[in-house]
Tab-separated table of C-alpha atoms in Angstrom:
chain	number	residue	atom	x	y	z
A	1	ILE	CA	-8.047	46.482	52.221
A	2	ASN	CA	-7.967	48.386	48.938
A	3	LYS	CA	-5.421	50.756	47.438
A	4	LYS	CA	-7.391	53.867	48.395
A	5	ASP	CA	-7.269	52.848	52.054
A	6	ILE	CA	-3.500	52.408	51.803
A	7	GLU	CA	-3.105	55.800	50.124
A	8	ARG	CA	-5.312	57.719	52.564
A	9	PRO	CA	-2.551	58.757	55.047
A	10	VAL	CA	-0.595	60.428	52.217
A	11	GLN	CA	-3.440	61.384	49.900
A	12	GLU	CA	-2.456	65.057	49.701
A	13	ALA	CA	1.213	64.231	49.126
A	14	LEU	CA	0.257	61.810	46.339
A	15	ALA	CA	-1.712	64.553	44.603
A	16	GLN	CA	1.367	66.793	44.789
A	17	PHE	CA	3.483	63.925	43.471
A	18	ARG	CA	1.231	63.359	40.460
A	19	SER	CA	1.280	67.047	39.559
A	20	GLU	CA	5.064	67.317	39.856
A	21	TYR	CA	5.585	64.009	38.038
A	22	THR	CA	3.518	65.190	35.070
A	23	GLU	CA	5.538	68.413	34.946
A	24	ALA	CA	8.818	66.470	35.114
A	25	LEU	CA	7.941	64.508	31.980
A	26	HIS	CA	7.389	67.592	29.829
A	27	SER	CA	9.686	68.218	26.881
A	28	ASP	CA	9.699	70.702	24.026
A	29	VAL	CA	11.117	68.008	21.728
A	30	ARG	CA	8.233	66.505	19.753
A	31	THR	CA	9.515	62.908	19.624
A	32	ILE	CA	10.382	62.823	23.319
A	33	ARG	CA	6.966	64.239	24.162
A	34	ALA	CA	5.161	61.663	22.007
A	35	ALA	CA	7.184	58.756	23.390
A	36	ILE	CA	6.721	59.741	27.025
A	37	GLU	CA	3.027	60.410	26.504
A	38	ALA	CA	2.596	56.847	25.230
A	39	VAL	CA	4.268	55.420	28.342
A	40	TYR	CA	2.537	57.825	30.723
A	41	HIS	CA	-0.933	57.025	29.424
A	42	SER	CA	-0.295	53.286	29.648
A	43	GLY	CA	-0.815	53.708	33.381
A	44	GLY	CA	1.169	52.536	36.365
A	45	LYS	CA	0.487	51.783	40.002
A	46	HIS	CA	3.107	54.177	41.400
A	47	VAL	CA	3.939	51.599	44.063
A	48	ARG	CA	7.425	52.996	44.646
A	49	PRO	CA	6.430	56.621	45.272
A	50	LEU	CA	3.640	55.379	47.524
A	51	LEU	CA	6.092	53.316	49.577
A	52	LEU	CA	8.436	56.297	49.891
A	53	LEU	CA	5.675	58.635	51.034
A	54	LEU	CA	4.159	56.146	53.480
A	55	THR	CA	7.591	55.485	54.995
A	56	ALA	CA	8.209	59.221	55.316
A	57	GLU	CA	4.850	59.659	57.030
A	58	ALA	CA	5.630	56.846	59.471
A	59	ALA	CA	9.189	58.053	60.127
A	60	GLY	CA	8.349	61.624	61.072
A	61	GLY	CA	6.058	63.129	58.475
A	62	VAL	CA	6.024	63.859	54.753
A	63	ARG	CA	8.017	66.943	53.751
A	64	SER	CA	8.524	68.706	50.432
A	65	ASP	CA	11.693	66.702	49.747
A	66	SER	CA	9.674	63.518	50.288
A	67	VAL	CA	7.417	64.473	47.380
A	68	HIS	CA	10.377	65.565	45.222
A	69	SER	CA	12.076	62.249	45.976
A	70	ALA	CA	8.956	60.271	45.082
A	71	VAL	CA	9.068	61.973	41.681
A	72	PHE	CA	12.691	61.150	40.891
A	73	ILE	CA	12.271	57.570	42.109
A	74	GLU	CA	9.398	57.048	39.671
A	75	LEU	CA	11.415	58.702	36.900
A	76	LEU	CA	14.301	56.329	37.599
A	77	HIS	CA	11.904	53.386	37.496
A	78	MET	CA	10.418	54.571	34.191
A	79	ALA	CA	13.877	54.996	32.660
A	80	SER	CA	14.839	51.474	33.713
A	81	LEU	CA	11.684	50.034	32.114
A	82	ILE	CA	12.315	51.873	28.842
A	83	HIS	CA	15.876	50.561	28.716
A	84	ASP	CA	14.782	47.054	29.766
A	85	ASP	CA	12.292	46.936	26.889
A	86	VAL	CA	15.167	47.531	24.485
A	87	VAL	CA	17.411	44.935	26.131
A	88	ASP	CA	14.631	42.318	26.296
A	89	ASP	CA	13.069	43.281	22.934
A	90	THR	CA	9.729	43.710	24.690
A	91	ARG	CA	7.089	45.022	22.298
A	92	GLN	CA	4.354	45.945	24.774
A	93	ARG	CA	4.225	47.775	28.080
A	94	ARG	CA	1.062	47.341	30.190
A	95	GLY	CA	-0.956	46.315	27.159
A	96	GLN	CA	0.282	49.192	25.000
A	97	PRO	CA	3.094	49.217	22.407
A	98	SER	CA	6.452	49.999	24.011
A	99	ILE	CA	8.536	52.986	22.900
A	100	ASN	CA	10.953	50.758	20.992
A	101	ALA	CA	8.012	49.162	19.172
A	102	VAL	CA	6.424	52.485	18.186
A	103	PHE	CA	9.677	54.239	17.315
A	104	ASP	CA	12.912	52.234	17.380
A	105	ASN	CA	15.679	51.197	19.764
A	106	ARG	CA	17.669	54.381	19.173
A	107	ILE	CA	14.797	56.633	20.193
A	108	ALA	CA	13.923	54.389	23.147
A	109	VAL	CA	17.482	54.438	24.523
A	110	LEU	CA	17.700	58.219	24.204
A	111	VAL	CA	14.279	58.772	25.787
A	112	GLY	CA	15.328	56.493	28.635
A	113	ASP	CA	18.488	58.578	29.032
A	114	PHE	CA	16.391	61.760	29.035
A	115	VAL	CA	14.135	60.453	31.813
A	116	LEU	CA	17.118	59.170	33.822
A	117	SER	CA	18.825	62.561	33.527
A	118	GLU	CA	15.682	64.293	34.773
A	119	ALA	CA	15.633	61.937	37.757
A	120	LEU	CA	19.242	62.764	38.656
A	121	ILE	CA	18.641	66.517	38.233
A	122	ARG	CA	15.710	66.363	40.626
A	123	ALA	CA	17.693	64.297	43.112
A	124	ALA	CA	20.415	66.962	43.051
A	125	ARG	CA	17.824	69.677	43.702
A	126	THR	CA	17.108	68.201	47.131
A	127	GLY	CA	20.523	69.518	48.149
A	128	SER	CA	21.253	66.264	49.967
A	129	ALA	CA	24.564	64.623	49.115
A	130	LEU	CA	23.286	61.484	50.872
A	131	ILE	CA	20.233	61.229	48.626
A	132	VAL	CA	22.310	61.804	45.480
A	133	SER	CA	24.753	59.108	46.607
A	134	ILE	CA	21.925	56.661	47.354
A	135	ILE	CA	20.199	57.066	43.984
A	136	SER	CA	23.475	57.046	42.008
A	137	THR	CA	24.518	53.804	43.698
A	138	LEU	CA	21.073	52.366	43.009
A	139	SER	CA	21.337	53.209	39.288
A	140	ARG	CA	24.667	51.404	39.073
A	141	GLN	CA	23.319	48.346	40.929
A	142	MET	CA	20.243	48.132	38.711
A	143	ALA	CA	22.425	48.159	35.592
A	144	ALA	CA	24.667	45.469	37.085
A	145	GLY	CA	21.592	43.402	37.948
A	146	GLU	CA	20.307	43.571	34.378
A	147	ILE	CA	23.690	42.500	33.018
A	148	LYS	CA	23.853	39.643	35.534
A	149	GLN	CA	20.409	38.468	34.429
A	150	LEU	CA	21.587	38.466	30.802
A	151	GLU	CA	24.636	36.424	31.817
A	152	ASN	CA	22.399	33.899	33.570
A	153	ALA	CA	20.094	33.620	30.546
A	154	ARG	CA	23.037	33.155	28.182
A	155	GLU	CA	24.604	30.440	30.321
A	156	GLN	CA	21.202	28.789	30.917
A	157	LEU	CA	22.383	27.753	34.344
A	158	LEU	CA	20.813	29.451	37.336
A	159	THR	CA	21.515	28.706	40.975
A	160	GLU	CA	19.390	29.916	43.854
A	161	GLU	CA	22.196	32.333	44.692
A	162	ASP	CA	22.140	33.751	41.147
A	163	TYR	CA	18.378	34.224	41.297
A	164	PHE	CA	18.401	36.111	44.588
A	165	SER	CA	21.408	38.165	43.499
A	166	ALA	CA	19.456	39.383	40.460
A	167	VAL	CA	16.363	40.105	42.567
A	168	GLU	CA	18.516	41.998	45.078
A	169	LYS	CA	19.975	44.324	42.465
A	170	LYS	CA	16.905	44.834	40.283
A	171	THR	CA	13.915	44.936	42.634
A	172	ALA	CA	14.862	44.612	46.289
A	173	MET	CA	17.332	47.499	46.227
A	174	LEU	CA	14.861	49.812	44.491
A	175	LEU	CA	12.244	49.320	47.197
A	176	ALA	CA	14.960	49.476	49.867
A	177	VAL	CA	15.973	52.892	48.566
A	178	CYS	CA	12.336	54.061	48.450
A	179	ALA	CA	11.911	53.264	52.130
A	180	GLU	CA	15.332	54.622	53.080
A	181	ILE	CA	14.866	57.943	51.289
A	182	GLY	CA	11.408	58.240	52.811
A	183	ALA	CA	13.025	58.063	56.244
A	184	VAL	CA	15.854	60.416	55.248
A	185	THR	CA	13.465	63.110	53.996
A	186	ALA	CA	11.351	62.778	57.151
A	187	GLY	CA	14.397	63.634	59.269
A	188	ALA	CA	14.686	60.208	60.891
A	189	ASP	CA	17.964	59.209	62.531
A	190	ALA	CA	20.463	56.784	60.989
A	191	GLU	CA	19.124	53.775	62.895
A	192	VAL	CA	15.573	54.331	61.662
A	193	GLN	CA	16.884	54.871	58.121
A	194	ALA	CA	18.704	51.527	58.273
A	195	HIS	CA	15.608	49.706	59.558
A	196	CYS	CA	13.463	51.259	56.829
A	197	ARG	CA	15.997	50.266	54.187
A	198	GLU	CA	15.951	46.645	55.385
A	199	TYR	CA	12.153	46.652	55.452
A	200	GLY	CA	12.073	47.881	51.850
A	201	ARG	CA	14.668	45.319	50.788
A	202	LEU	CA	12.670	42.397	52.189
A	203	LEU	CA	9.478	43.834	50.738
A	204	GLY	CA	11.230	43.942	47.367
A	205	TYR	CA	12.090	40.258	47.579
A	206	SER	CA	8.483	39.405	48.437
A	207	PHE	CA	7.121	41.664	45.701
A	208	GLN	CA	9.318	40.148	42.991
A	209	ILE	CA	8.760	36.528	43.996
A	210	LEU	CA	4.978	36.915	44.244
A	211	ASP	CA	4.656	39.153	41.172
A	212	ASN	CA	6.838	37.062	38.875
A	213	PRO	CA	8.255	33.826	40.311
A	214	ASN	CA	9.817	33.034	36.908
A	215	SER	CA	11.588	36.390	36.577
A	216	HIS	CA	14.919	34.623	36.082
A	217	THR	CA	13.666	33.052	32.854
A	218	PRO	CA	13.616	34.871	29.482
A	219	PRO	CA	10.945	37.612	29.656
A	220	ASN	CA	7.561	37.468	27.964
A	221	LYS	CA	8.169	39.868	25.101
A	222	SER	CA	4.478	40.428	24.530
A	223	ASN	CA	3.413	42.351	27.619
A	224	GLY	CA	6.374	43.817	29.527
A	225	GLU	CA	4.395	43.745	32.772
A	226	ARG	CA	6.350	45.020	35.807
């Protein structure tokens, strides 16, 4: 099975997502525009928006808030990558120079903040206090996960519990939220939302372990692949 086959059930929604996502990244500030353009043109699989939209379709049908949510989820993911590149001193992102390599850490941090702010604004526009609470909690957990990973690297002592704790906060919870919000925007009941969240969480564990089994070790600063 190829990616196009997976995307087919939500093909129209994905087209709407891409259009809205491009619009969300626009800025009148020249440096922000140049930095974001470099990241945007480096590509990306948009796995997280796809998961959200597919879950919404399965849980009752894609709605406008499903597409809006797919956009802010991808913005949140982009912001986290920009900040991670600064923390890890990564010089490349998907084969292209990272923002901190092209500009500097100050610009990269501020651009990451700009993208994160846009994500939170768009989450608020859904009018759902539940969605805002979910994404705000996720942002806090992702930051805590990054700090925990730095602690582990500094101490150079990693238990299995430490490894899975970092995966939980950095990857598993992001995919859990994608699936959960997909169900929420489709109008699914609380039980279905909980099942979707657990599905996304376990998928996140599998994704991280298969994609980068050594993710608890110091990152490869040359490619920044995630």
